């Protein structure tokens, strides 16, 4: 938000800012629920569903933006992007809930004294995970702005290419970690 304001990407109309802030705050709930459901699928070693859910939000957002662009090239605004982001996570959360239909039917609150305690536990974990994700993305993107400011666009281009090559290597270990982590965690020894 601060970077958008700093670089002039944010509307200066106060009502529009309030509306976008409300939409962004509203979208936190489906993001948190989606994060918890997809992590649970990973922990349950249901990797096919986990993989589908991993690509669901960005794919849905991309489809929404392509549709907006096809309707009218001027419809790609910050407001429509924010709506599309919220809609992508709502749709992805519904998809995750469909994957959990069997578990929802068999759910027993015996581990928790009440559904409220269960919800508090989920929201507490989700907020921590979301904060860690936001800080990670900020850390990841901040270096681009610093390099652009200090080294210019040519150095930024060089950095972007080398960073994407390193990300390709990271994706291999991340993919292996996605499979190995729940297996190791489930190991009793």
PDB file of C-alpha atoms in Angstrom:
ATOM      1  CA  UNK A   1       0.000   0.000   0.000  1.00  0.00           C
ATOM      2  CA  UNK A   2       2.804   2.389   0.936  1.00  0.00           C
ATOM      3  CA  UNK A   3       4.726   1.543  -2.234  1.00  0.00           C
ATOM      4  CA  UNK A   4       1.588   2.094  -4.324  1.00  0.00           C
ATOM      5  CA  UNK A   5       1.097   5.507  -2.703  1.00  0.00           C
ATOM      6  CA  UNK A   6       4.763   6.385  -3.079  1.00  0.00           C
ATOM      7  CA  UNK A   7       4.890   5.592  -6.778  1.00  0.00           C
ATOM      8  CA  UNK A   8       1.488   7.117  -7.537  1.00  0.00           C
ATOM      9  CA  UNK A   9      -0.330   3.875  -8.370  1.00  0.00           C
ATOM     10  CA  UNK A  10      -3.042   4.566  -5.829  1.00  0.00           C
ATOM     11  CA  UNK A  11      -6.116   6.717  -6.453  1.00  0.00           C
ATOM     12  CA  UNK A  12      -6.182  10.011  -4.591  1.00  0.00           C
ATOM     13  CA  UNK A  13      -9.967   9.949  -4.186  1.00  0.00           C
ATOM     14  CA  UNK A  14     -10.580   9.292  -0.480  1.00  0.00           C
ATOM     15  CA  UNK A  15     -13.872   7.439  -1.046  1.00  0.00           C
ATOM     16  CA  UNK A  16     -12.221   5.097  -3.532  1.00  0.00           C
ATOM     17  CA  UNK A  17      -9.376   4.511  -1.061  1.00  0.00           C
ATOM     18  CA  UNK A  18     -11.902   3.605   1.661  1.00  0.00           C
ATOM     19  CA  UNK A  19     -13.719   1.254  -0.709  1.00  0.00           C
ATOM     20  CA  UNK A  20     -10.496  -0.479  -1.785  1.00  0.00           C
ATOM     21  CA  UNK A  21      -9.336  -0.779   1.824  1.00  0.00           C
ATOM     22  CA  UNK A  22     -12.663  -2.393   2.766  1.00  0.00           C
ATOM     23  CA  UNK A  23     -12.404  -4.881  -0.098  1.00  0.00           C
ATOM     24  CA  UNK A  24      -8.795  -5.696   0.830  1.00  0.00           C
ATOM     25  CA  UNK A  25      -9.710  -6.212   4.490  1.00  0.00           C
ATOM     26  CA  UNK A  26     -12.738  -8.300   3.504  1.00  0.00           C
ATOM     27  CA  UNK A  27     -10.545 -10.535   1.329  1.00  0.00           C
ATOM     28  CA  UNK A  28      -8.312 -11.461   4.287  1.00  0.00           C
ATOM     29  CA  UNK A  29     -10.917 -13.930   5.598  1.00  0.00           C
ATOM     30  CA  UNK A  30     -11.048 -16.123   2.466  1.00  0.00           C
ATOM     31  CA  UNK A  31      -7.241 -15.880   2.130  1.00  0.00           C
ATOM     32  CA  UNK A  32      -6.776 -17.151   5.698  1.00  0.00           C
ATOM     33  CA  UNK A  33      -9.340 -19.926   5.285  1.00  0.00           C
ATOM     34  CA  UNK A  34      -7.840 -20.931   1.947  1.00  0.00           C
ATOM     35  CA  UNK A  35      -4.333 -21.021   3.445  1.00  0.00           C
ATOM     36  CA  UNK A  36      -5.498 -23.261   6.291  1.00  0.00           C
ATOM     37  CA  UNK A  37      -7.440 -25.634   4.048  1.00  0.00           C
ATOM     38  CA  UNK A  38      -4.615 -26.037   1.548  1.00  0.00           C
ATOM     39  CA  UNK A  39      -2.070 -26.583   4.361  1.00  0.00           C
ATOM     40  CA  UNK A  40      -4.377 -29.234   5.824  1.00  0.00           C
ATOM     41  CA  UNK A  41      -4.509 -31.007   2.461  1.00  0.00           C
ATOM     42  CA  UNK A  42      -0.722 -30.954   2.332  1.00  0.00           C
ATOM     43  CA  UNK A  43      -0.552 -32.373   5.852  1.00  0.00           C
ATOM     44  CA  UNK A  44      -3.034 -35.095   4.901  1.00  0.00           C
ATOM     45  CA  UNK A  45      -0.748 -35.960   1.952  1.00  0.00           C
ATOM     46  CA  UNK A  46      -3.455 -35.242  -0.590  1.00  0.00           C
ATOM     47  CA  UNK A  47      -0.945 -33.753  -3.008  1.00  0.00           C
ATOM     48  CA  UNK A  48      -3.139 -33.737  -6.103  1.00  0.00           C
ATOM     49  CA  UNK A  49      -5.713 -31.484  -4.427  1.00  0.00           C
ATOM     50  CA  UNK A  50      -2.956 -29.430  -2.788  1.00  0.00           C
ATOM     51  CA  UNK A  51      -1.302 -28.871  -6.159  1.00  0.00           C
ATOM     52  CA  UNK A  52      -4.579 -27.826  -7.758  1.00  0.00           C
ATOM     53  CA  UNK A  53      -5.253 -25.404  -4.910  1.00  0.00           C
ATOM     54  CA  UNK A  54      -1.756 -23.952  -5.182  1.00  0.00           C
ATOM     55  CA  UNK A  55      -2.444 -22.739  -8.695  1.00  0.00           C
ATOM     56  CA  UNK A  56      -6.144 -21.932  -8.190  1.00  0.00           C
ATOM     57  CA  UNK A  57      -5.899 -18.314  -6.883  1.00  0.00           C
ATOM     58  CA  UNK A  58      -3.384 -16.998  -9.445  1.00  0.00           C
ATOM     59  CA  UNK A  59      -5.088 -18.876 -12.291  1.00  0.00           C
ATOM     60  CA  UNK A  60      -8.503 -17.544 -11.274  1.00  0.00           C
ATOM     61  CA  UNK A  61      -7.131 -14.019 -10.925  1.00  0.00           C
ATOM     62  CA  UNK A  62      -5.465 -14.254 -14.330  1.00  0.00           C
ATOM     63  CA  UNK A  63      -8.689 -15.518 -15.920  1.00  0.00           C
ATOM     64  CA  UNK A  64     -10.662 -12.664 -14.339  1.00  0.00           C
ATOM     65  CA  UNK A  65      -8.165 -10.068 -15.572  1.00  0.00           C
ATOM     66  CA  UNK A  66      -8.141 -11.534 -19.092  1.00  0.00           C
ATOM     67  CA  UNK A  67     -11.957 -11.435 -19.084  1.00  0.00           C
ATOM     68  CA  UNK A  68     -11.929  -7.810 -17.903  1.00  0.00           C
ATOM     69  CA  UNK A  69      -9.410  -6.902 -20.592  1.00  0.00           C
ATOM     70  CA  UNK A  70     -11.468  -8.690 -23.255  1.00  0.00           C
ATOM     71  CA  UNK A  71     -14.580  -6.779 -22.213  1.00  0.00           C
ATOM     72  CA  UNK A  72     -12.888  -3.378 -22.173  1.00  0.00           C
ATOM     73  CA  UNK A  73      -9.172  -2.560 -22.182  1.00  0.00           C
ATOM     74  CA  UNK A  74      -9.813   0.365 -19.824  1.00  0.00           C
ATOM     75  CA  UNK A  75     -11.422  -1.909 -17.215  1.00  0.00           C
ATOM     76  CA  UNK A  76      -8.049  -2.930 -15.772  1.00  0.00           C
ATOM     77  CA  UNK A  77      -8.144  -0.543 -12.831  1.00  0.00           C
ATOM     78  CA  UNK A  78      -6.895  -0.917  -9.277  1.00  0.00           C
ATOM     79  CA  UNK A  79     -10.497  -1.275  -8.117  1.00  0.00           C
ATOM     80  CA  UNK A  80     -11.281  -4.092 -10.572  1.00  0.00           C
ATOM     81  CA  UNK A  81      -7.986  -5.827  -9.791  1.00  0.00           C
ATOM     82  CA  UNK A  82      -8.857  -5.702  -6.071  1.00  0.00           C
ATOM     83  CA  UNK A  83     -12.327  -7.152  -6.767  1.00  0.00           C
ATOM     84  CA  UNK A  84     -10.755  -9.847  -8.933  1.00  0.00           C
ATOM     85  CA  UNK A  85      -8.252 -10.729  -6.210  1.00  0.00           C
ATOM     86  CA  UNK A  86     -11.014 -11.090  -3.605  1.00  0.00           C
ATOM     87  CA  UNK A  87     -13.143 -13.096  -6.037  1.00  0.00           C
ATOM     88  CA  UNK A  88     -10.232 -15.399  -6.890  1.00  0.00           C
ATOM     89  CA  UNK A  89      -9.707 -16.267  -3.240  1.00  0.00           C
ATOM     90  CA  UNK A  90     -13.420 -16.696  -2.573  1.00  0.00           C
ATOM     91  CA  UNK A  91     -13.696 -19.088  -5.526  1.00  0.00           C
ATOM     92  CA  UNK A  92     -10.535 -20.943  -4.444  1.00  0.00           C
ATOM     93  CA  UNK A  93     -11.806 -21.240  -0.869  1.00  0.00           C
ATOM     94  CA  UNK A  94     -15.076 -22.719  -2.132  1.00  0.00           C
ATOM     95  CA  UNK A  95     -13.054 -25.199  -4.214  1.00  0.00           C
ATOM     96  CA  UNK A  96     -11.000 -26.127  -1.135  1.00  0.00           C
ATOM     97  CA  UNK A  97     -14.193 -26.581   0.870  1.00  0.00           C
ATOM     98  CA  UNK A  98     -15.503 -28.954  -1.820  1.00  0.00           C
ATOM     99  CA  UNK A  99     -12.303 -31.020  -1.443  1.00  0.00           C
ATOM    100  CA  UNK A 100     -13.051 -31.192   2.287  1.00  0.00           C
ATOM    101  CA  UNK A 101     -16.718 -32.165   1.973  1.00  0.00           C
ATOM    102  CA  UNK A 102     -16.066 -35.650   3.361  1.00  0.00           C
ATOM    103  CA  UNK A 103     -13.990 -34.280   6.244  1.00  0.00           C
ATOM    104  CA  UNK A 104     -16.655 -31.670   7.049  1.00  0.00           C
ATOM    105  CA  UNK A 105     -19.281 -34.404   7.239  1.00  0.00           C
ATOM    106  CA  UNK A 106     -17.097 -36.471   9.599  1.00  0.00           C
ATOM    107  CA  UNK A 107     -15.874 -33.493  11.639  1.00  0.00           C
ATOM    108  CA  UNK A 108     -16.093 -33.899  15.350  1.00  0.00           C
ATOM    109  CA  UNK A 109     -15.469 -31.026  17.715  1.00  0.00           C
ATOM    110  CA  UNK A 110     -14.277 -33.440  20.397  1.00  0.00           C
ATOM    111  CA  UNK A 111     -10.726 -32.050  20.153  1.00  0.00           C
ATOM    112  CA  UNK A 112     -12.037 -28.618  20.987  1.00  0.00           C
ATOM    113  CA  UNK A 113     -14.355 -27.605  23.767  1.00  0.00           C
ATOM    114  CA  UNK A 114     -16.402 -25.586  21.320  1.00  0.00           C
ATOM    115  CA  UNK A 115     -16.604 -24.527  17.715  1.00  0.00           C
ATOM    116  CA  UNK A 116     -15.589 -21.055  18.876  1.00  0.00           C
ATOM    117  CA  UNK A 117     -12.306 -22.396  20.273  1.00  0.00           C
ATOM    118  CA  UNK A 118     -11.730 -24.220  16.994  1.00  0.00           C
ATOM    119  CA  UNK A 119     -12.394 -21.054  14.985  1.00  0.00           C
ATOM    120  CA  UNK A 120     -10.105 -19.026  17.251  1.00  0.00           C
ATOM    121  CA  UNK A 121      -7.350 -21.584  16.782  1.00  0.00           C
ATOM    122  CA  UNK A 122      -7.730 -21.553  13.005  1.00  0.00           C
ATOM    123  CA  UNK A 123      -7.855 -17.755  12.779  1.00  0.00           C
ATOM    124  CA  UNK A 124      -4.867 -17.378  15.111  1.00  0.00           C
ATOM    125  CA  UNK A 125      -2.774 -19.731  13.007  1.00  0.00           C
ATOM    126  CA  UNK A 126      -4.023 -18.173   9.763  1.00  0.00           C
ATOM    127  CA  UNK A 127      -3.146 -14.638  10.865  1.00  0.00           C
ATOM    128  CA  UNK A 128       0.383 -15.708  11.769  1.00  0.00           C
ATOM    129  CA  UNK A 129       0.802 -17.548   8.472  1.00  0.00           C
ATOM    130  CA  UNK A 130      -0.623 -14.602   6.525  1.00  0.00           C
ATOM    131  CA  UNK A 131       1.657 -12.103   8.300  1.00  0.00           C
ATOM    132  CA  UNK A 132       4.663 -14.297   7.539  1.00  0.00           C
ATOM    133  CA  UNK A 133       3.585 -14.483   3.891  1.00  0.00           C
ATOM    134  CA  UNK A 134       3.122 -10.700   3.634  1.00  0.00           C
ATOM    135  CA  UNK A 135       6.546 -10.077   5.169  1.00  0.00           C
ATOM    136  CA  UNK A 136       8.093 -12.636   2.845  1.00  0.00           C
ATOM    137  CA  UNK A 137       6.566 -11.007  -0.237  1.00  0.00           C
ATOM    138  CA  UNK A 138       7.615  -7.560   0.993  1.00  0.00           C
ATOM    139  CA  UNK A 139      11.142  -8.826   1.570  1.00  0.00           C
ATOM    140  CA  UNK A 140      11.162 -10.430  -1.858  1.00  0.00           C
ATOM    141  CA  UNK A 141       9.887  -7.357  -3.709  1.00  0.00           C
ATOM    142  CA  UNK A 142      11.644  -4.639  -1.737  1.00  0.00           C
ATOM    143  CA  UNK A 143      15.012  -5.472  -3.267  1.00  0.00           C
ATOM    144  CA  UNK A 144      13.626  -4.727  -6.737  1.00  0.00           C
ATOM    145  CA  UNK A 145      12.694  -1.182  -5.702  1.00  0.00           C
ATOM    146  CA  UNK A 146      16.029  -0.627  -3.983  1.00  0.00           C
ATOM    147  CA  UNK A 147      18.012  -1.852  -7.009  1.00  0.00           C
ATOM    148  CA  UNK A 148      15.892   0.284  -9.325  1.00  0.00           C
ATOM    149  CA  UNK A 149      16.477   3.371  -7.177  1.00  0.00           C
ATOM    150  CA  UNK A 150      20.214   2.812  -6.683  1.00  0.00           C
ATOM    151  CA  UNK A 151      21.335   1.027  -9.839  1.00  0.00           C
ATOM    152  CA  UNK A 152      18.915   1.959 -12.581  1.00  0.00           C
ATOM    153  CA  UNK A 153      16.748  -0.106 -14.885  1.00  0.00           C
ATOM    154  CA  UNK A 154      19.587  -1.993 -16.630  1.00  0.00           C
ATOM    155  CA  UNK A 155      20.903  -3.343 -13.321  1.00  0.00           C
ATOM    156  CA  UNK A 156      17.346  -4.175 -12.307  1.00  0.00           C
ATOM    157  CA  UNK A 157      16.920  -6.161 -15.523  1.00  0.00           C
ATOM    158  CA  UNK A 158      20.111  -8.108 -14.864  1.00  0.00           C
ATOM    159  CA  UNK A 159      19.026  -8.773 -11.291  1.00  0.00           C
ATOM    160  CA  UNK A 160      15.562  -9.898 -12.414  1.00  0.00           C
ATOM    161  CA  UNK A 161      17.034 -12.438 -14.843  1.00  0.00           C
ATOM    162  CA  UNK A 162      19.455 -13.877 -12.285  1.00  0.00           C
ATOM    163  CA  UNK A 163      16.766 -13.946  -9.597  1.00  0.00           C
ATOM    164  CA  UNK A 164      14.391 -15.867 -11.876  1.00  0.00           C
ATOM    165  CA  UNK A 165      17.153 -18.413 -12.633  1.00  0.00           C
ATOM    166  CA  UNK A 166      17.681 -18.885  -8.894  1.00  0.00           C
ATOM    167  CA  UNK A 167      13.928 -19.243  -8.395  1.00  0.00           C
ATOM    168  CA  UNK A 168      13.908 -22.115 -10.876  1.00  0.00           C
ATOM    169  CA  UNK A 169      16.389 -23.974  -8.670  1.00  0.00           C
ATOM    170  CA  UNK A 170      14.371 -23.080  -5.573  1.00  0.00           C
ATOM    171  CA  UNK A 171      11.213 -24.494  -7.149  1.00  0.00           C
ATOM    172  CA  UNK A 172      12.803 -27.957  -7.343  1.00  0.00           C
ATOM    173  CA  UNK A 173      13.633 -28.042  -3.643  1.00  0.00           C
ATOM    174  CA  UNK A 174      10.258 -26.503  -2.777  1.00  0.00           C
ATOM    175  CA  UNK A 175       8.427 -29.190  -4.755  1.00  0.00           C
ATOM    176  CA  UNK A 176      10.398 -31.912  -2.993  1.00  0.00           C
ATOM    177  CA  UNK A 177       9.776 -30.248   0.387  1.00  0.00           C
ATOM    178  CA  UNK A 178       6.043 -30.131  -0.275  1.00  0.00           C
ATOM    179  CA  UNK A 179       6.013 -33.923  -0.583  1.00  0.00           C
ATOM    180  CA  UNK A 180       8.646 -34.825   2.012  1.00  0.00           C
ATOM    181  CA  UNK A 181       7.531 -32.524   4.858  1.00  0.00           C
ATOM    182  CA  UNK A 182       4.169 -34.212   5.606  1.00  0.00           C
ATOM    183  CA  UNK A 183       5.762 -37.654   5.254  1.00  0.00           C
ATOM    184  CA  UNK A 184       8.499 -36.818   7.755  1.00  0.00           C
ATOM    185  CA  UNK A 185       6.012 -35.120  10.079  1.00  0.00           C
ATOM    186  CA  UNK A 186       3.764 -38.199  10.038  1.00  0.00           C
ATOM    187  CA  UNK A 187       6.686 -40.535  10.789  1.00  0.00           C
ATOM    188  CA  UNK A 188       6.429 -41.825  14.359  1.00  0.00           C
ATOM    189  CA  UNK A 189      10.152 -42.639  14.690  1.00  0.00           C
TER     190      UNK A 189
END
